[in-house]
CSV table of C-alpha atoms and ligand atoms in Angstrom, one decimal:
chain,number,residue,atom,x,y,z
A,1,UNK,CA,-24.9,4.3,-31.7
A,2,UNK,CA,-23.2,5.9,-28.8
A,3,UNK,CA,-26.2,5.2,-26.7
A,4,UNK,CA,-26.2,1.6,-27.7
A,5,UNK,CA,-22.5,1.4,-26.7
A,6,UNK,CA,-23.2,3.0,-23.4
A,7,UNK,CA,-26.2,0.7,-22.8
A,8,UNK,CA,-23.9,-2.3,-23.7
A,9,UNK,CA,-21.3,-1.1,-21.3
A,10,UNK,CA,-23.7,-0.7,-18.5
A,11,UNK,CA,-25.4,-4.1,-19.2
A,12,UNK,CA,-21.9,-5.8,-19.1
A,13,UNK,CA,-21.0,-4.1,-15.8
A,14,UNK,CA,-24.3,-5.2,-14.4
A,15,UNK,CA,-23.7,-8.7,-15.6
A,16,UNK,CA,-20.3,-8.8,-13.9
A,17,UNK,CA,-22.0,-7.7,-10.7
A,18,UNK,CA,-25.0,-10.1,-11.0
A,19,UNK,CA,-22.8,-13.1,-11.3
A,20,UNK,CA,-21.9,-12.6,-7.7
A,21,UNK,CA,-19.1,-14.5,-6.0
A,22,UNK,CA,-20.8,-17.8,-5.2
A,23,UNK,CA,-17.6,-19.7,-5.1
A,24,UNK,CA,-15.0,-17.8,-3.3
A,25,UNK,CA,-11.6,-17.6,-5.0
A,26,UNK,CA,-8.7,-19.5,-3.6
A,27,UNK,CA,-5.8,-17.1,-2.8
A,28,UNK,CA,-2.2,-18.0,-3.8
A,29,UNK,CA,-0.5,-20.1,-1.2
A,30,UNK,CA,1.7,-18.4,1.4
A,31,UNK,CA,2.5,-21.7,3.3
A,32,UNK,CA,6.3,-22.2,3.2
A,33,UNK,CA,6.9,-18.9,1.4
A,34,UNK,CA,9.7,-16.5,2.6
A,35,UNK,CA,8.3,-13.1,3.4
A,36,UNK,CA,10.5,-10.2,4.2
A,37,UNK,CA,8.8,-7.3,6.0
A,38,UNK,CA,10.8,-4.1,6.5
A,39,UNK,CA,9.4,-2.1,9.3
A,40,UNK,CA,8.1,-5.4,10.6
A,41,UNK,CA,8.8,-4.7,14.3
A,42,UNK,CA,5.9,-2.1,14.7
A,43,UNK,CA,2.5,-1.0,13.5
A,44,UNK,CA,1.3,-2.0,10.1
A,45,UNK,CA,4.5,-4.0,9.2
A,46,UNK,CA,4.2,-6.1,12.3
A,47,UNK,CA,0.6,-6.9,11.5
A,48,UNK,CA,1.5,-7.8,7.9
A,49,UNK,CA,4.1,-10.2,9.3
A,50,UNK,CA,1.5,-11.7,11.7
A,51,UNK,CA,-1.0,-12.1,8.8
A,52,UNK,CA,1.5,-13.9,6.6
A,53,UNK,CA,2.8,-16.0,9.5
A,54,UNK,CA,-0.8,-17.1,10.3
A,55,UNK,CA,-0.9,-18.4,6.7
A,56,UNK,CA,2.2,-20.5,7.1
A,57,UNK,CA,4.9,-18.2,5.8
A,58,UNK,CA,8.5,-17.9,7.0
A,59,UNK,CA,9.2,-14.3,8.1
A,60,UNK,CA,12.3,-12.1,8.0
A,61,UNK,CA,11.7,-8.9,10.0
A,62,UNK,CA,13.9,-5.9,9.1
A,63,UNK,CA,14.1,-2.8,11.3
A,64,UNK,CA,16.8,-0.9,13.3
A,65,UNK,CA,15.9,-1.3,17.0
A,66,UNK,CA,16.9,-4.9,18.2
A,67,UNK,CA,14.8,-4.9,21.3
A,68,UNK,CA,11.6,-4.0,19.4
A,69,UNK,CA,12.5,-6.7,16.8
A,70,UNK,CA,12.8,-9.4,19.4
A,71,UNK,CA,9.6,-8.2,21.0
A,72,UNK,CA,7.8,-8.4,17.8
A,73,UNK,CA,9.3,-11.9,17.0
A,74,UNK,CA,7.9,-13.3,20.3
A,75,UNK,CA,4.5,-11.8,19.5
A,76,UNK,CA,4.4,-13.2,16.0
A,77,UNK,CA,5.6,-16.7,17.0
A,78,UNK,CA,2.3,-17.0,19.0
A,79,UNK,CA,0.5,-17.5,15.8
A,80,UNK,CA,2.5,-20.3,14.3
A,81,UNK,CA,0.5,-23.0,12.5
A,82,UNK,CA,3.3,-25.6,12.3
A,83,UNK,CA,6.6,-26.2,14.1
A,84,UNK,CA,8.8,-25.6,11.1
A,85,UNK,CA,8.0,-21.9,10.9
A,86,UNK,CA,10.7,-19.4,11.6
A,87,UNK,CA,10.8,-15.6,12.4
A,88,UNK,CA,14.2,-14.2,11.6
A,89,UNK,CA,15.2,-10.7,12.8
A,90,UNK,CA,17.6,-8.5,11.1
A,91,UNK,CA,18.7,-5.1,12.5
A,92,UNK,CA,19.6,-2.7,9.6
A,93,UNK,CA,18.8,0.8,8.6
A,94,UNK,CA,17.2,0.3,5.1
A,95,UNK,CA,17.9,3.9,4.1
A,96,UNK,CA,21.6,4.3,4.5
A,97,UNK,CA,23.9,2.0,2.6
A,98,UNK,CA,22.8,-0.2,-0.3
A,99,UNK,CA,25.7,-2.8,0.2
A,100,UNK,CA,24.7,-3.3,3.8
A,101,UNK,CA,21.0,-3.9,2.8
A,102,UNK,CA,22.1,-6.3,0.0
A,103,UNK,CA,24.2,-8.2,2.5
A,104,UNK,CA,21.5,-8.7,5.0
A,105,UNK,CA,19.1,-9.8,2.4
A,106,UNK,CA,21.7,-12.4,1.3
A,107,UNK,CA,22.0,-13.6,4.9
A,108,UNK,CA,18.2,-14.0,5.1
A,109,UNK,CA,18.2,-15.8,1.8
A,110,UNK,CA,20.8,-18.2,3.0
A,111,UNK,CA,18.8,-19.0,6.1
A,112,UNK,CA,15.2,-19.1,4.8
A,113,UNK,CA,15.7,-19.5,0.9
A,114,UNK,CA,14.9,-17.0,-1.8
A,115,UNK,CA,12.5,-14.2,-1.0
A,116,UNK,CA,9.0,-14.8,-2.4
A,117,UNK,CA,7.5,-11.7,-1.1
A,118,UNK,CA,9.1,-8.4,0.0
A,119,UNK,CA,6.9,-5.9,1.9
A,120,UNK,CA,8.5,-2.4,2.0
A,121,UNK,CA,6.8,-1.0,5.2
A,122,UNK,CA,9.6,0.8,6.9
A,123,UNK,CA,8.7,4.4,6.9
A,124,UNK,CA,8.2,7.5,9.0
A,125,UNK,CA,6.3,10.8,8.8
A,126,UNK,CA,6.7,14.3,9.9
A,127,UNK,CA,4.1,17.0,9.4
A,128,UNK,CA,4.4,20.8,9.6
A,129,UNK,CA,4.1,23.8,7.5
A,130,UNK,CA,6.6,23.9,4.6
A,131,UNK,CA,8.6,26.7,6.0
A,132,UNK,CA,8.5,25.3,9.6
A,133,UNK,CA,9.8,21.8,8.7
A,134,UNK,CA,13.6,21.4,9.0
A,135,UNK,CA,15.2,21.1,5.6
A,136,UNK,CA,16.7,17.9,7.0
A,137,UNK,CA,13.2,16.4,7.5
A,138,UNK,CA,12.8,16.5,3.7
A,139,UNK,CA,16.0,14.6,3.3
A,140,UNK,CA,15.2,12.1,6.0
A,141,UNK,CA,11.7,11.3,4.7
A,142,UNK,CA,12.9,10.9,1.2
A,143,UNK,CA,15.7,8.6,2.2
A,144,UNK,CA,13.6,6.4,4.6
A,145,UNK,CA,10.4,6.3,2.7
A,146,UNK,CA,11.7,6.3,-0.9
A,147,UNK,CA,15.3,5.0,-0.8
A,148,UNK,CA,14.3,2.7,2.0
A,149,UNK,CA,12.0,1.0,-0.5
A,150,UNK,CA,14.4,1.2,-3.4
A,151,UNK,CA,17.3,-0.6,-1.6
A,152,UNK,CA,15.6,-3.8,-0.4
A,153,UNK,CA,13.6,-4.1,-3.7
A,154,UNK,CA,16.9,-3.7,-5.7
A,155,UNK,CA,18.4,-6.4,-3.5
A,156,UNK,CA,15.7,-9.1,-4.2
A,157,UNK,CA,14.7,-8.3,-7.8
A,158,UNK,CA,17.4,-10.3,-9.7
A,159,UNK,CA,16.6,-13.6,-7.9
A,160,UNK,CA,12.9,-13.0,-8.3
A,161,UNK,CA,13.2,-12.3,-12.1
A,162,UNK,CA,15.5,-15.4,-12.5
A,163,UNK,CA,13.0,-17.6,-10.5
A,164,UNK,CA,10.0,-16.1,-12.3
A,165,UNK,CA,8.4,-15.8,-8.9
A,166,UNK,CA,7.9,-12.8,-6.7
A,167,UNK,CA,5.8,-10.1,-5.2
A,168,UNK,CA,7.0,-6.7,-4.1
A,169,UNK,CA,4.7,-4.6,-1.9
A,170,UNK,CA,5.2,-0.8,-1.4
A,171,UNK,CA,3.4,0.9,1.4
A,172,UNK,CA,2.6,4.4,0.2
A,173,UNK,CA,-0.3,6.3,1.9
A,174,UNK,CA,-3.5,8.2,1.0
A,175,UNK,CA,-1.2,11.2,1.3
A,176,UNK,CA,0.6,9.6,-1.7
A,177,UNK,CA,-2.5,10.0,-3.8
A,178,UNK,CA,-3.2,13.6,-3.0
A,179,UNK,CA,-1.0,16.4,-1.5
A,180,UNK,CA,-2.3,17.8,1.8
A,181,UNK,CA,-1.7,20.7,4.1
A,182,UNK,CA,1.2,19.9,6.4
A,183,UNK,CA,2.6,17.0,4.3
A,184,UNK,CA,5.0,18.7,1.9
A,185,UNK,CA,7.8,16.4,3.0
A,186,UNK,CA,5.7,13.3,3.6
A,187,UNK,CA,3.4,13.4,0.6
A,188,UNK,CA,6.3,13.8,-1.9
A,189,UNK,CA,8.1,10.9,-0.4
A,190,UNK,CA,4.9,8.7,-0.8
A,191,UNK,CA,4.3,10.0,-4.4
A,192,UNK,CA,7.8,9.0,-5.3
A,193,UNK,CA,6.9,5.4,-4.3
A,194,UNK,CA,4.1,5.2,-6.9
A,195,UNK,CA,6.4,6.2,-9.7
A,196,UNK,CA,8.9,3.7,-8.7
A,197,UNK,CA,6.2,1.0,-8.5
A,198,UNK,CA,4.7,1.7,-11.9
A,199,UNK,CA,8.0,1.8,-13.7
A,200,UNK,CA,9.1,-1.4,-11.9
A,201,UNK,CA,5.9,-3.3,-12.7
A,202,UNK,CA,6.2,-2.6,-16.3
A,203,UNK,CA,9.7,-4.1,-16.2
A,204,UNK,CA,9.1,-7.1,-14.2
A,205,UNK,CA,5.7,-8.3,-15.4
A,206,UNK,CA,7.1,-10.5,-18.2
A,207,UNK,CA,9.1,-12.3,-15.5
A,208,UNK,CA,6.0,-13.2,-13.5
A,209,UNK,CA,6.9,-10.7,-10.7
A,210,UNK,CA,4.0,-8.6,-9.5
A,211,UNK,CA,3.9,-5.2,-7.7
A,212,UNK,CA,1.4,-3.9,-5.3
A,213,UNK,CA,1.2,-0.3,-3.9
A,214,UNK,CA,-0.9,0.1,-0.7
A,215,UNK,CA,-2.5,3.5,0.1
A,216,UNK,CA,-3.6,3.3,3.8
A,217,UNK,CA,-5.5,6.0,5.6
A,218,UNK,CA,-4.6,7.1,9.1
A,219,UNK,CA,-4.0,3.9,11.0
A,220,UNK,CA,-3.7,3.4,14.8
A,221,UNK,CA,0.1,2.7,15.2
A,222,UNK,CA,3.0,4.1,17.3
A,223,UNK,CA,4.0,5.9,14.1
A,224,UNK,CA,0.8,7.8,14.0
A,225,UNK,CA,0.9,8.7,17.7
A,226,UNK,CA,4.4,10.1,17.1
A,227,UNK,CA,3.2,12.0,14.0
A,228,UNK,CA,0.3,13.5,15.9
A,229,UNK,CA,2.6,15.2,18.4
A,230,UNK,CA,3.5,17.9,15.9
A,231,UNK,CA,0.6,17.8,13.4
A,232,UNK,CA,-0.8,21.2,12.5
A,233,UNK,CA,-4.5,21.8,13.3
A,234,UNK,CA,-5.3,22.0,9.6
A,235,UNK,CA,-3.7,18.7,8.8
A,236,UNK,CA,-5.6,17.0,11.8
A,237,UNK,CA,-8.9,18.4,10.7
A,238,UNK,CA,-8.4,17.5,7.0
A,239,UNK,CA,-7.2,13.9,8.1
A,240,UNK,CA,-10.4,13.5,10.1
A,241,UNK,CA,-12.2,13.2,6.8
A,242,UNK,CA,-11.3,9.6,6.9
A,243,UNK,CA,-11.7,7.3,10.0
A,244,UNK,CA,-8.6,6.0,11.7
A,245,UNK,CA,-8.2,2.3,10.8
A,246,UNK,CA,-6.9,-0.6,12.8
A,247,UNK,CA,-3.5,-1.9,11.7
A,248,UNK,CA,-4.7,-5.5,11.7
A,249,UNK,CA,-7.4,-4.5,9.1
A,250,UNK,CA,-5.0,-2.6,6.9
A,251,UNK,CA,-2.5,-5.5,7.0
A,252,UNK,CA,-5.2,-8.1,6.2
A,253,UNK,CA,-6.2,-6.0,3.0
A,254,UNK,CA,-2.6,-5.5,1.9
A,255,UNK,CA,-1.7,-9.2,2.2
A,256,UNK,CA,-4.9,-10.2,0.4
A,257,UNK,CA,-4.4,-7.7,-2.4
A,258,UNK,CA,-0.7,-8.8,-2.8
A,259,UNK,CA,-1.5,-12.4,-3.3
A,260,UNK,CA,-4.9,-12.6,-4.9
A,261,UNK,CA,-6.3,-10.6,-7.8
A,262,UNK,CA,-9.8,-9.1,-7.7
A,263,UNK,CA,-10.3,-10.5,-11.2
A,264,UNK,CA,-13.3,-12.7,-12.1
A,265,UNK,CA,-14.0,-15.4,-9.7
A,266,UNK,CA,-14.6,-18.8,-11.0
A,267,UNK,CA,-18.5,-18.4,-11.1
A,268,UNK,CA,-18.2,-15.3,-13.1
A,269,UNK,CA,-15.7,-17.0,-15.4
A,270,UNK,CA,-18.0,-20.0,-15.8
A,271,UNK,CA,-20.9,-17.5,-16.9
A,272,UNK,CA,-18.5,-16.2,-19.6
A,273,UNK,CA,-17.6,-19.7,-20.7
A,274,UNK,CA,-14.0,-19.4,-19.5
A,275,UNK,CA,-12.1,-22.3,-18.0
A,276,UNK,CA,-10.5,-21.8,-14.6
A,277,UNK,CA,-7.9,-23.6,-12.5
A,278,UNK,CA,-7.9,-23.6,-8.7
A,279,UNK,CA,-6.2,-20.4,-7.5
A,280,UNK,CA,-6.1,-18.9,-11.0
A,281,UNK,CA,-8.6,-16.2,-11.8
A,282,UNK,CA,-9.3,-15.0,-15.4
A,283,UNK,CA,-8.2,-11.3,-15.7
A,284,UNK,CA,-8.4,-8.9,-18.5
A,285,UNK,CA,-4.9,-8.4,-19.8
A,286,UNK,CA,-5.3,-5.6,-22.5
A,287,UNK,CA,-2.9,-7.2,-25.1
A,288,UNK,CA,-4.2,-10.8,-24.5
A,289,UNK,CA,-7.8,-10.5,-23.6
A,290,UNK,CA,-9.3,-12.5,-20.8
A,291,UNK,CA,-7.0,-15.2,-19.5
A,292,UNK,CA,-6.3,-16.9,-16.3
A,293,UNK,CA,-4.1,-14.9,-13.9
A,294,UNK,CA,-2.6,-15.5,-10.6
A,295,UNK,CA,-1.3,-11.9,-10.1
A,296,UNK,CA,-2.2,-9.8,-7.1
A,297,UNK,CA,-3.7,-6.3,-7.4
A,298,UNK,CA,-1.4,-3.4,-8.3
A,299,UNK,CA,-3.6,-1.2,-6.2
A,300,UNK,CA,-4.4,-1.8,-2.5
A,301,UNK,CA,-6.8,0.6,-0.7
A,302,UNK,CA,-9.2,0.5,2.2
A,303,UNK,CA,-12.7,1.8,2.8
A,304,UNK,CA,-15.0,3.9,0.5
A,305,UNK,CA,-12.7,7.0,0.5
A,306,UNK,CA,-9.7,4.8,-0.3
A,307,UNK,CA,-11.7,3.1,-3.2
A,308,UNK,CA,-12.8,6.5,-4.6
A,309,UNK,CA,-9.3,8.0,-4.3
A,310,UNK,CA,-7.7,5.0,-6.1
A,311,UNK,CA,-10.2,5.1,-8.8
A,312,UNK,CA,-9.9,8.8,-9.2
A,313,UNK,CA,-6.1,8.8,-9.3
A,314,UNK,CA,-5.6,5.7,-11.3
A,315,UNK,CA,-3.9,7.6,-14.2
A,316,UNK,CA,-1.7,5.2,-16.1
A,317,UNK,CA,-1.4,2.7,-13.3
A,318,UNK,CA,-1.5,-0.9,-14.6
A,319,UNK,CA,-4.9,-2.5,-14.6
A,320,UNK,CA,-5.3,-5.9,-12.9
A,321,UNK,CA,-8.7,-7.0,-13.9
A,322,UNK,CA,-11.5,-6.2,-16.3
A,323,UNK,CA,-13.8,-5.3,-13.5
A,324,UNK,CA,-11.3,-2.8,-12.1
A,325,UNK,CA,-10.8,-1.2,-15.5
A,326,UNK,CA,-14.5,-0.9,-16.1
A,327,UNK,CA,-15.2,0.5,-12.6
A,328,UNK,CA,-12.5,3.2,-13.2
A,329,UNK,CA,-14.0,4.2,-16.6
A,330,UNK,CA,-17.5,4.3,-15.3
A,331,UNK,CA,-16.9,6.1,-11.9
A,332,UNK,CA,-14.2,8.7,-12.9
A,333,UNK,CA,-16.5,11.6,-13.6
A,334,UNK,CA,-18.6,11.0,-10.6
A,335,UNK,CA,-15.6,10.7,-8.2
A,336,UNK,CA,-14.1,13.9,-9.6
A,337,UNK,CA,-17.4,15.7,-8.8
A,338,UNK,CA,-17.3,14.4,-5.2
A,339,UNK,CA,-13.6,15.3,-5.0
A,340,UNK,CA,-14.5,18.9,-5.9
A,341,UNK,CA,-16.6,19.2,-2.8
A,342,UNK,CA,-13.9,17.6,-0.6
A,343,UNK,CA,-11.4,20.1,-2.0
A,344,UNK,CA,-13.8,22.9,-1.2
A,345,UNK,CA,-14.1,21.7,2.3
A,346,UNK,CA,-10.4,21.4,2.8
A,347,UNK,CA,-10.0,25.1,1.6
A,348,UNK,CA,-12.8,26.0,4.2
A,349,UNK,CA,-11.0,24.3,7.0
A,350,UNK,CA,-7.7,26.1,6.2
A,351,UNK,CA,-9.5,29.5,5.9
A,352,UNK,CA,-11.3,29.0,9.2
A,353,UNK,CA,-8.0,28.0,10.9
A,354,UNK,CA,-6.3,31.2,9.6
A,355,UNK,CA,-9.2,33.4,10.8
A,356,UNK,CA,-9.0,31.7,14.2
A,357,UNK,CA,-5.3,32.4,14.5
A,358,UNK,CA,-5.7,36.0,13.5
A,359,UNK,CA,-8.4,36.8,16.1
A,360,UNK,CA,-6.0,37.4,19.1
A,361,UNK,CA,-3.8,39.7,17.0
A,362,UNK,CA,-6.8,41.8,16.1
A,363,UNK,CA,-7.7,42.0,19.8
A,364,UNK,CA,-4.3,43.1,20.7
A,365,UNK,CA,-4.3,46.0,18.3
A,366,UNK,CA,-7.7,47.4,19.4
A,367,UNK,CA,-6.8,47.0,23.1
B,401,NDP,N1,0.1,4.8,10.5
B,401,NDP,C1,-0.5,5.5,9.6
B,401,NDP,O1,-1.4,6.3,9.8
B,401,NDP,C2,0.0,5.3,8.1
B,401,NDP,C3,1.2,4.7,7.9
B,401,NDP,N2,1.6,4.6,6.6
B,401,NDP,C4,2.9,4.0,6.2
B,401,NDP,O2,3.0,2.7,6.7
B,401,NDP,C5,4.3,2.4,7.1
B,401,NDP,C6,4.3,1.8,8.5
B,401,NDP,O3,3.7,2.8,9.3
B,401,NDP,P1,3.4,2.6,10.9
B,401,NDP,O4,3.1,1.2,11.2
B,401,NDP,O5,2.6,3.7,11.3
B,401,NDP,O6,4.9,2.9,11.5
B,401,NDP,P2,5.6,2.6,12.8
B,401,NDP,O7,6.3,3.9,13.3
B,401,NDP,O8,4.7,2.1,13.9
B,401,NDP,O9,6.7,1.5,12.5
B,401,NDP,C7,7.7,1.8,11.6
B,401,NDP,C8,8.6,0.6,11.4
B,401,NDP,O10,9.6,1.0,10.5
B,401,NDP,C9,10.9,0.7,11.0
B,401,NDP,N3,11.8,1.7,10.4
B,401,NDP,C10,11.7,3.1,10.5
B,401,NDP,N4,12.8,3.6,9.9
B,401,NDP,C11,13.5,2.5,9.5
B,401,NDP,C12,14.8,2.5,8.8
B,401,NDP,N5,15.4,3.7,8.5
B,401,NDP,N6,15.3,1.3,8.6
B,401,NDP,C13,14.7,0.2,9.0
B,401,NDP,N7,13.5,0.2,9.6
B,401,NDP,C14,12.9,1.4,9.9
B,401,NDP,C15,10.6,0.9,12.5
B,401,NDP,O11,11.6,0.2,13.3
B,401,NDP,P3,12.9,0.9,13.9
B,401,NDP,O12,12.5,2.3,14.3
B,401,NDP,O13,13.4,0.2,15.0
B,401,NDP,O14,13.9,1.0,12.7
B,401,NDP,C16,9.3,0.2,12.7
B,401,NDP,O15,9.4,-1.1,12.7
B,401,NDP,C17,5.1,3.6,6.9
B,401,NDP,O16,5.7,3.6,5.7
B,401,NDP,C18,4.0,4.7,6.9
B,401,NDP,O17,4.4,5.8,6.2
B,401,NDP,C19,0.8,5.0,5.5
B,401,NDP,C20,-0.4,5.5,5.8
B,401,NDP,C21,-0.9,5.7,7.1
B,402,VSD,C1,-13.5,11.2,-4.3
B,402,VSD,C2,-12.4,11.7,-3.5
B,402,VSD,C3,-12.4,11.3,-2.1
B,402,VSD,C4,-11.4,12.0,-1.3
B,402,VSD,C5,-11.2,11.6,0.1
B,402,VSD,C6,-10.1,12.4,0.6
B,402,VSD,C7,-9.7,12.0,2.1
B,402,VSD,C8,-8.4,12.7,2.4
B,402,VSD,C9,-7.9,12.3,3.7
B,402,VSD,C10,-6.4,12.2,3.7
B,402,VSD,C11,-5.8,11.6,4.9
B,402,VSD,C12,-4.4,11.4,4.7
B,402,VSD,C13,-3.9,10.2,5.6
B,402,VSD,C14,-2.5,10.2,5.6
B,402,VSD,C15,-2.1,9.0,6.6
B,402,VSD,C16,-0.6,9.0,6.7
B,402,VSD,O1,0.1,8.5,5.9
B,402,VSD,C17,0.0,9.4,8.0
B,402,VSD,N1,-0.8,9.3,9.1
B,402,VSD,C18,1.2,8.5,8.3
B,402,VSD,O2,1.6,8.5,9.6
């Protein structure tokens, strides 16, 4: 009986894969949408703004430094696809005063209309051993990375719920899926984002508002260059497990996951005898079965390690499509096995670094 069920499951998974995407799915339309990107003046945030602008969106960039904002605005405007598009710059610290954040969001809504998508990308990092990090670093990372995502989201959510339209994207990190040497302050601030996102998604889903959490690996940005200045050797060696990504590539994936689900495509749906509408993809919604859905993905990851990490750490995260759910069920044991080897290799790196550092001391004593 069990064997039969397993064989059935495998056959079903194979079926889903075999009916390959012959007709590519149409993503939700960004043209004319108002997209607010915090941290939009640099790195991943700037690339997300460019990606949305290229697809016809109106952009509000939020960051502190005005020169960097203006510089980014000029760069983004090069990609306009029509002469109505606007890039608005707002200088504010997203982590300090909620009322201030709410006011600037109001200003942006007055100029460019209600926010259709908010991307919380403002963030910073600081690595170092637990006892060597300043206590203030813990406060700073928590306030920028966590509260800096709470405030803008809190400022847009009511209108999104009223309009029954909206996407909120949170940018966590692979270091928000596993705790790593040197990231006691950073990892915890990025884990916090996931808790926020899961709880919020459960609240706003009935209002047709969808949440996406992105977990990028090391990405080549000014932020990473800054972080590398103080990175402990152990953290650097462990991080090298995954390749450094280009911010353009990371941004593309995040925008794609935020607007378009990885549910069944129209060909797969046709094979199962389901009707589809343009831009709507049938997704498995546990309480409703298979039905058309235009939601994005809750999870956004990049590369094979990103995929494995997300599958392995899915926990009680909402599931977006039947394919995603089945993949998680089937791969969990295998990925945990692979993870055990990674964990062993991380312990080895840390032990080797410790031995290396001890060597001169031993020499001193014998001399
Ligand atoms: N690069 C990487 O390797 C990875 C990055 N991430 C995350 O992605 C996000 C972007 O990273 P990255 O592109 O590297 O960062 P950058 O340092 O290149 O850019 C950070 C952006 O956030 C803005 N910002 C920082 N603090 C505040 C604040 N208090 N209020 C408003 N804006 C602020 C900055 O502008 P200004 O300073 O002018 O305010 C800038 O626009 C971060 O959340 C980061 O943790 C996740 C995984 C990997
Ligand atoms: C099946 C299990 C697979 C396990 C793969 C594990 C890979 C771990 C590598 C972690 C790299 C951490 C990147 C953090 C990037 C970041 O957020 C900062 N650079 C921000 O500046």
